[in-house]
Amino acid sequence: MTDFSRSIIVTGGAGFIGSHLVRRLVKNYPGYRIINVDKLTYAGNLENLKDIESAPNYLFERLDICDHEKIAELMRRYSVTGIIHLAAESHVDRSIKDPFTFARTNVMGTLSLLQAARTVWEASPQGYAGKLFYHISTDEVYGSLGFDDTLFTEKTPYSPHSPYSASKASSDHFVRAFHDTYGMPVIVTNCSNNYGPYQFPEKLIPLFINNIRHNRPLPVYGEGLNVRDWLFVEDHAQAIDLIFHRGTPGETYNIGGFNEKRNIDLIRALIKVTDRLLGREEGASEKLITYVTDRKGHDLRYAIDARKLNRELGWKPSLEFEEGLERTVKWYLENQEWMDRITSGEYERYYDDMYANR
Ligand code: NAD
Ligand code: TYD
């Protein structure tokens, strides 16, 4: 058996951001054992990791993060020294319909994971030395900005509004509580909206690309004036890698794209690129824009001040938005089978059969 210098658990590695992170770590650190722990909910899709699934340093475990015993057992089996925690329910609209699932996974799931890490690491001969619990969170915990407000910093008080952001805020507090109470080395990062390949098509960008392709309506909430700060997903994965290795335990870092867009402007840019790549006349799909009832409690504006991360670790986004958008649209149009298997539900049935007898 190959000897690995360390074993790291990535939770939620079959999801959107998690799959980019797992791919990056598996490729860049052949000396690490990367263990992808994922329950494979509707949002988890192992097809996102097809290109690295047989790498010798990659392992997949289908587990619920709420299963504290099994997680602890896995940690002991592989002497895990690092956890990068991304598993979550992540869609605001679903949280409005079903807040309980968000509390279970995001709050209780994070607490279970923390408890497992605490049990295993406190019992190990080195205790917490050389260990890290890295929790991935969102800018949405800071609440909503007015158009003229200054950006969210690491010191902005929490003011979550949606059940999703409330559950993420609660999980962030638990992570910091384990640092302050038990001395667990933790890092929390709060990132702005990500976009790029492999995002589940319930989120704005992949949903709209797919709808443009099929000439379906593009449901714009309210007047489309809400502002989000967009970051290309590979830049987020690169920031996580950097912070995992060089960040200071106990610290919080904001990660953002310095790239604010009103929804309607983003949608128009998306239509332009998608029409061009589909060989349609410029603006042909503008007619698909359909203003619909606003999301309940829709936060007006998120915008991240990521200067601390730049100052302390030298990170900044590598990609201009126009280039990121072009790459993203191209990827979805070239990977229509991936999209079709998701929208038909085929991928979920495949896992149900595969794991039925385990
Ligand atoms: P996603 O919904 O695409 O993926 C979530 C993954 O978690 C899925 O693979 C799912 O199967 C898994 N999962 C869900 N419940 C689980 C459980 N109980 N046990 C084990 N696995 C479970 O999410 P994403 O967009 O990749 O987001 C990942 C993380 O980053 C989340 O914590 C989210 O809050 C945070 N985040 C996301 C964004 C964004 O724009 N997408 C921005 C900032 C922060
Ligand atoms: P989303 O991708 O759901 O991310 P978040 O709510 O976490 O920011 O939505 C991005 C923005 O787009 C948000 O302001 C809501 C809006 N939106 C629409 O206008 N129509 C849609 O169909 C969706 C999914 C989102």
Coordinates of C-alpha atoms and ligand atoms in Angstrom, one line a residue:
M1 CA 0.0 0.0 0.0
T2 CA 1.3 3.5 -0.8
D3 CA 2.3 5.6 2.1
F4 CA 0.6 9.0 2.1
S5 CA 2.1 12.0 4.0
R6 CA -1.4 12.9 5.3
S7 CA -5.1 12.0 4.8
I8 CA -7.7 14.8 4.3
I9 CA -11.4 14.5 4.3
V10 CA -13.3 16.8 1.9
T11 CA -17.0 16.7 2.6
G12 CA -19.5 17.5 -0.2
G13 CA -16.8 16.6 -2.8
A14 CA -19.4 15.3 -5.3
G15 CA -21.1 18.8 -5.4
F16 CA -20.3 21.8 -7.4
I17 CA -17.4 23.5 -5.5
G18 CA -16.4 20.3 -3.7
S19 CA -15.7 18.5 -7.0
H20 CA -13.4 21.3 -8.2
L21 CA -11.6 21.2 -4.9
V22 CA -11.2 17.4 -4.9
R23 CA -9.9 17.4 -8.5
R24 CA -7.4 20.1 -7.6
L25 CA -6.1 18.4 -4.5
V26 CA -5.9 14.9 -6.0
K27 CA -3.9 16.3 -9.0
N28 CA -1.6 18.7 -7.1
Y29 CA -0.9 16.6 -4.0
P30 CA -0.2 13.0 -5.1
G31 CA 1.3 12.5 -1.6
Y32 CA -2.0 13.2 0.1
R33 CA -4.9 10.7 0.4
I34 CA -8.0 12.7 -0.5
I35 CA -11.2 11.2 1.0
N36 CA -14.4 12.5 -0.5
V37 CA -17.2 12.1 2.0
D38 CA -20.6 12.7 0.4
K39 CA -24.1 11.5 1.0
L40 CA -25.0 12.0 -2.7
T41 CA -28.1 14.0 -2.2
Y42 CA -29.9 15.3 -5.3
A43 CA -26.9 17.8 -5.6
G44 CA -24.1 15.2 -5.4
N45 CA -23.0 13.7 -8.7
L46 CA -20.0 11.4 -9.0
E47 CA -19.9 12.1 -12.7
N48 CA -18.4 15.5 -11.7
L49 CA -15.2 13.5 -10.8
K50 CA -15.0 10.9 -13.6
D51 CA -11.6 12.1 -14.7
I52 CA -9.9 11.5 -11.3
E53 CA -12.0 8.6 -9.8
S54 CA -9.3 6.0 -10.3
A55 CA -6.4 8.1 -9.1
P56 CA -4.4 6.2 -6.5
N57 CA -4.7 9.0 -3.9
Y58 CA -8.5 9.4 -4.2
L59 CA -11.1 7.6 -2.1
F60 CA -14.9 8.0 -2.1
E61 CA -17.1 7.2 1.0
R62 CA -20.8 7.6 0.7
L63 CA -21.7 8.9 4.2
D64 CA -24.0 11.3 5.9
I65 CA -22.0 14.0 7.9
C66 CA -24.7 13.6 10.6
D67 CA -23.4 10.0 11.2
H68 CA -20.9 11.0 13.8
E69 CA -19.8 7.4 14.6
K70 CA -19.1 6.4 11.0
I71 CA -17.2 9.7 10.4
A72 CA -15.1 9.1 13.6
E73 CA -14.4 5.5 12.5
L74 CA -13.3 6.7 9.0
M75 CA -11.0 9.4 10.6
R76 CA -9.3 6.7 12.8
R77 CA -8.9 4.3 9.9
Y78 CA -7.0 6.8 7.8
S79 CA -5.4 9.0 10.6
V80 CA -7.1 12.0 9.1
T81 CA -5.4 15.3 10.0
G82 CA -7.5 17.7 8.0
I83 CA -11.1 18.2 7.2
I84 CA -12.3 20.6 4.5
H85 CA -16.1 20.9 5.1
L86 CA -18.3 21.8 2.1
A87 CA -21.2 19.4 2.5
A88 CA -24.4 21.4 2.8
E89 CA -27.8 22.1 1.5
S90 CA -27.0 25.1 -0.6
H91 CA -30.0 26.5 -2.4
V92 CA -31.9 29.5 -0.9
D93 CA -35.2 28.7 -2.7
R94 CA -35.2 25.1 -1.3
S95 CA -34.5 26.5 2.2
I96 CA -37.6 28.7 1.9
K97 CA -39.7 25.6 1.1
D98 CA -38.0 23.2 3.5
P99 CA -36.0 24.9 6.3
F100 CA -35.8 21.8 8.5
T101 CA -33.5 19.9 6.1
F102 CA -31.2 22.9 6.1
A103 CA -31.0 22.9 9.9
R104 CA -30.4 19.1 9.9
T105 CA -27.5 19.1 7.4
N106 CA -26.0 22.5 7.8
V107 CA -26.3 22.9 11.6
M108 CA -26.5 19.4 13.0
G109 CA -24.3 17.9 10.3
T110 CA -21.5 20.5 11.0
L111 CA -21.9 19.9 14.7
S112 CA -21.7 16.1 14.2
L113 CA -18.5 16.5 12.1
L114 CA -17.0 18.8 14.8
Q115 CA -17.8 16.2 17.5
A116 CA -16.3 13.4 15.5
A117 CA -13.1 15.5 14.9
R118 CA -12.9 16.4 18.6
T119 CA -13.3 12.8 19.8
V120 CA -10.7 11.5 17.4
W121 CA -8.1 14.3 17.6
E122 CA -8.3 14.7 21.4
A123 CA -7.6 11.0 21.8
S124 CA -4.6 11.0 19.4
P125 CA -1.1 11.2 20.9
Q126 CA -0.4 14.6 19.3
G127 CA -3.8 16.0 20.2
Y128 CA -4.7 19.0 18.0
A129 CA -1.1 19.6 16.8
G130 CA -1.0 19.4 13.0
K131 CA -4.8 19.2 12.7
L132 CA -7.2 21.6 10.9
F133 CA -10.9 21.8 10.6
Y134 CA -11.6 24.2 7.7
H135 CA -15.2 25.2 7.3
I136 CA -16.5 26.7 4.0
S137 CA -19.2 29.3 4.4
T138 CA -20.9 32.0 2.5
D139 CA -21.1 35.8 2.3
E140 CA -24.9 35.4 2.9
V141 CA -24.4 35.2 6.6
Y142 CA -23.6 38.9 6.7
G143 CA -27.1 39.8 5.5
S144 CA -27.9 42.3 2.8
L145 CA -26.2 45.5 1.7
G146 CA -27.9 48.7 0.4
F147 CA -26.6 50.0 -2.9
D148 CA -24.4 52.6 -1.1
D149 CA -23.1 50.4 1.8
T150 CA -19.5 49.4 2.0
L151 CA -18.5 45.8 1.4
F152 CA -18.7 42.9 3.9
T153 CA -15.5 42.5 5.9
E154 CA -14.5 39.7 8.3
K155 CA -15.8 42.0 11.1
T156 CA -19.3 42.7 9.6
P157 CA -21.8 41.4 12.2
Y158 CA -23.9 38.4 11.2
S159 CA -27.4 39.2 10.0
P160 CA -28.8 36.2 8.1
H161 CA -32.2 36.5 6.5
S162 CA -33.0 33.2 4.7
P163 CA -33.2 29.8 6.3
Y164 CA -30.2 28.9 4.2
S165 CA -28.0 31.7 5.5
A166 CA -29.4 31.3 9.1
S167 CA -28.3 27.7 9.0
K168 CA -24.8 28.6 7.6
A169 CA -24.4 31.3 10.2
S170 CA -25.3 28.9 13.0
S171 CA -22.7 26.4 11.6
D172 CA -20.0 29.1 11.5
H173 CA -20.7 29.9 15.2
F174 CA -20.4 26.2 16.2
V175 CA -17.1 26.0 14.4
R176 CA -15.7 29.0 16.2
A177 CA -17.2 27.8 19.5
F178 CA -15.1 24.6 19.1
H179 CA -12.0 26.7 18.6
D180 CA -12.7 28.9 21.6
T181 CA -14.0 26.1 23.9
Y182 CA -11.8 23.1 23.1
G183 CA -8.9 24.7 21.3
M184 CA -9.6 23.0 18.0
P185 CA -7.6 24.6 15.1
V186 CA -10.3 25.9 12.8
I187 CA -10.5 28.3 9.8
V188 CA -13.7 29.7 8.4
T189 CA -14.0 31.3 5.0
N190 CA -17.0 33.2 3.6
C191 CA -17.2 33.3 -0.1
S192 CA -19.4 35.2 -2.6
N193 CA -21.5 33.5 -5.4
N194 CA -19.5 31.0 -7.4
Y195 CA -20.1 30.1 -11.1
G196 CA -18.5 27.6 -13.5
P197 CA -18.8 24.0 -14.7
Y198 CA -20.6 21.3 -12.8
Q199 CA -23.1 23.6 -11.0
F200 CA -26.5 22.1 -10.3
P201 CA -29.0 23.7 -12.8
E202 CA -31.3 25.1 -10.1
K203 CA -28.8 28.0 -9.7
L204 CA -29.1 31.1 -11.8
I205 CA -26.3 30.6 -14.4
P206 CA -26.6 26.9 -15.4
L207 CA -30.4 27.1 -15.2
F208 CA -30.5 30.1 -17.6
I209 CA -27.9 28.6 -20.0
N210 CA -30.0 25.4 -20.2
N211 CA -33.3 27.4 -20.7
I212 CA -31.8 29.5 -23.4
R213 CA -30.6 26.4 -25.2
H214 CA -34.2 25.0 -25.0
N215 CA -35.9 28.4 -25.7
R216 CA -37.6 28.3 -22.3
P217 CA -38.6 31.3 -20.2
L218 CA -35.8 32.9 -18.0
P219 CA -37.5 33.6 -14.7
V220 CA -36.1 36.8 -13.3
Y221 CA -37.1 37.4 -9.7
G222 CA -38.6 40.8 -9.0
E223 CA -37.1 43.5 -11.2
G224 CA -33.7 41.8 -11.6
L225 CA -31.9 44.6 -9.7
N226 CA -30.4 42.5 -6.9
V227 CA -26.6 42.5 -6.9
R228 CA -24.3 39.5 -6.4
D229 CA -20.5 39.3 -6.4
W230 CA -19.4 36.5 -8.8
L231 CA -16.3 34.4 -8.5
F232 CA -15.1 31.6 -10.9
V233 CA -15.3 28.3 -9.0
E234 CA -11.6 27.3 -9.8
D235 CA -10.5 30.6 -8.2
H236 CA -12.4 29.6 -5.1
A237 CA -10.8 26.1 -5.1
Q238 CA -7.4 27.8 -5.4
A239 CA -8.1 30.1 -2.5
I240 CA -9.2 27.1 -0.3
D241 CA -6.0 25.2 -1.2
L242 CA -3.9 28.3 -0.3
I243 CA -5.8 29.0 3.0
F244 CA -5.8 25.3 4.0
H245 CA -2.0 25.3 3.7
R246 CA -1.0 28.8 4.8
G247 CA -4.0 30.3 6.7
T248 CA -3.8 31.0 10.4
P249 CA -6.0 28.7 12.6
G250 CA -8.6 30.7 14.5
E251 CA -8.9 33.2 11.6
T252 CA -11.7 34.0 9.2
Y253 CA -11.0 35.0 5.6
N254 CA -13.5 36.5 3.1
I255 CA -13.2 35.3 -0.5
G256 CA -14.8 37.3 -3.3
G257 CA -14.5 38.2 -7.0
F258 CA -14.5 42.0 -6.7
N259 CA -17.1 41.6 -9.4
E260 CA -20.5 42.9 -8.6
K261 CA -23.3 42.5 -11.1
R262 CA -27.0 43.3 -11.1
N263 CA -28.9 40.1 -12.0
I264 CA -30.4 41.7 -15.1
D265 CA -27.0 42.8 -16.4
L266 CA -25.5 39.4 -15.8
I267 CA -28.5 37.8 -17.5
R268 CA -28.1 40.0 -20.6
A269 CA -24.4 39.2 -20.7
L270 CA -25.2 35.5 -20.4
I271 CA -27.8 35.7 -23.3
K272 CA -25.2 37.5 -25.5
V273 CA -22.5 34.8 -25.0
T274 CA -25.0 31.9 -25.2
D275 CA -26.7 33.2 -28.4
R276 CA -23.3 33.7 -30.0
L277 CA -22.1 30.2 -29.2
L278 CA -25.4 28.7 -30.4
G279 CA -25.0 30.5 -33.6
R280 CA -28.1 32.6 -33.0
E281 CA -28.6 36.3 -33.9
E282 CA -27.3 38.7 -31.2
G283 CA -30.0 39.2 -28.5
A284 CA -32.3 36.6 -30.0
S285 CA -33.0 35.1 -26.6
E286 CA -33.8 38.4 -24.9
K287 CA -37.5 37.6 -25.5
L288 CA -37.2 34.7 -23.1
I289 CA -36.7 37.1 -20.1
T290 CA -39.8 36.8 -17.9
Y291 CA -40.2 38.8 -14.8
V292 CA -41.7 36.7 -12.0
T293 CA -42.8 37.1 -8.4
D294 CA -39.8 38.0 -6.2
R295 CA -38.1 35.4 -3.9
K296 CA -39.4 35.9 -0.3
G297 CA -37.0 38.0 1.7
H298 CA -34.7 38.4 -1.3
D299 CA -31.4 40.0 -0.2
L300 CA -30.7 43.1 -2.2
R301 CA -27.0 43.0 -2.5
Y302 CA -24.0 40.9 -1.4
A303 CA -20.4 42.2 -1.9
I304 CA -17.2 40.9 -0.4
D305 CA -14.1 42.8 0.7
A306 CA -11.4 40.1 0.1
R307 CA -8.5 42.5 0.9
K308 CA -7.4 40.6 4.0
L309 CA -6.8 37.5 2.0
N310 CA -4.9 39.5 -0.6
R311 CA -2.8 41.3 2.1
E312 CA -2.0 38.2 4.2
L313 CA -1.7 35.5 1.6
G314 CA -1.4 37.3 -1.7
W315 CA -4.6 35.8 -3.2
K316 CA -6.6 37.5 -5.9
P317 CA -9.0 36.1 -8.6
S318 CA -7.1 35.0 -11.6
L319 CA -9.9 35.2 -14.2
E320 CA -11.7 38.2 -15.7
F321 CA -15.5 37.8 -15.5
E322 CA -15.9 37.9 -19.3
E323 CA -13.4 35.1 -19.7
G324 CA -15.0 33.0 -16.9
L325 CA -18.5 33.4 -18.4
E326 CA -17.3 32.4 -21.8
R327 CA -15.6 29.3 -20.4
T328 CA -18.7 28.5 -18.4
V329 CA -21.2 28.8 -21.2
K330 CA -19.0 26.8 -23.5
W331 CA -18.7 24.0 -20.9
Y332 CA -22.4 23.7 -20.5
L333 CA -23.1 23.7 -24.2
E334 CA -20.3 21.1 -24.8
N335 CA -21.5 18.9 -21.9
Q336 CA -25.2 18.7 -22.7
E337 CA -25.3 15.0 -21.8
W338 CA -24.2 15.9 -18.2
M339 CA -27.0 18.5 -18.1
D340 CA -29.6 16.1 -19.6
R341 CA -28.8 13.3 -17.2
I342 CA -29.4 15.7 -14.3
T343 CA -32.6 17.3 -15.6
S344 CA -34.0 13.8 -16.4
G345 CA -33.1 12.5 -12.9
E346 CA -31.2 9.7 -14.5
Y347 CA -28.1 10.2 -12.3
E348 CA -30.1 9.9 -9.1
R349 CA -31.7 6.6 -10.1
Y350 CA -28.2 5.3 -11.0
Y351 CA -27.0 5.9 -7.5
D352 CA -30.1 4.5 -5.9
D353 CA -29.5 1.2 -7.8
M354 CA -25.8 1.2 -7.2
Y355 CA -26.1 1.6 -3.4
A356 CA -29.4 -0.2 -2.9
N357 CA -27.8 -3.3 -1.3
R358 CA -25.0 -1.7 0.8
Ligands
NAD1 P1 -23.8 21.8 -3.8 O1 -25.2 21.8 -3.3 O2 -23.4 21.8 -5.2 O3 -23.1 20.5 -3.1 C1 -23.3 20.1 -1.8 C2 -22.8 18.6 -1.7 O4 -23.0 18.2 -0.3 C3 -23.5 17.6 -2.5 O5 -22.5 16.8 -3.2 C4 -24.3 16.8 -1.5 O6 -24.5 15.4 -1.9 C5 -23.5 16.9 -0.3 N1 -24.3 16.7 1.0 C6 -25.4 17.4 1.3 N2 -25.9 16.9 2.5 C7 -25.0 16.0 2.9 C8 -24.9 15.3 4.1 N3 -25.8 15.3 5.1 N4 -23.8 14.5 4.3 C9 -22.8 14.4 3.3 N5 -22.9 15.1 2.1 C10 -24.0 15.9 2.0 O7 -23.1 23.0 -3.0 P2 -21.9 24.0 -3.5 O8 -22.5 25.1 -4.2 O9 -20.8 23.2 -4.1 O10 -21.5 24.6 -2.1 C11 -20.5 23.9 -1.3 C12 -20.3 24.7 0.0 O11 -19.9 26.0 -0.3 C13 -21.6 24.8 0.9 O12 -21.2 24.7 2.2 C14 -22.0 26.2 0.6 O13 -22.7 26.8 1.7 C15 -20.7 27.0 0.3 N6 -20.8 28.1 -0.6 C16 -21.3 28.0 -1.8 C17 -21.4 29.1 -2.7 C18 -21.9 29.0 -4.1 O14 -22.0 30.0 -4.8 N7 -22.3 27.8 -4.6 C19 -20.8 30.3 -2.3 C20 -20.2 30.4 -1.0 C21 -20.2 29.3 -0.2
TYD2 P1 -28.8 31.8 -6.9 O1 -28.0 31.3 -8.1 O2 -30.0 31.0 -6.4 O3 -27.8 32.2 -5.8 P2 -28.1 33.0 -4.4 O4 -29.5 33.1 -4.1 O5 -27.4 32.1 -3.4 O6 -27.4 34.3 -4.6 O7 -29.4 33.2 -7.4 C1 -28.6 34.3 -7.8 C2 -29.5 35.5 -8.0 O8 -30.4 35.3 -9.1 C3 -30.4 35.8 -6.8 O9 -30.5 37.2 -6.6 C4 -31.7 35.2 -7.2 C5 -31.7 35.4 -8.7 N1 -32.5 34.3 -9.4 C6 -33.5 34.7 -10.4 O10 -33.7 35.9 -10.6 N2 -34.1 33.7 -11.0 C7 -33.9 32.4 -10.8 O11 -34.5 31.5 -11.4 C8 -32.9 32.0 -9.8 C9 -32.5 30.6 -9.5 C10 -32.2 33.0 -9.2

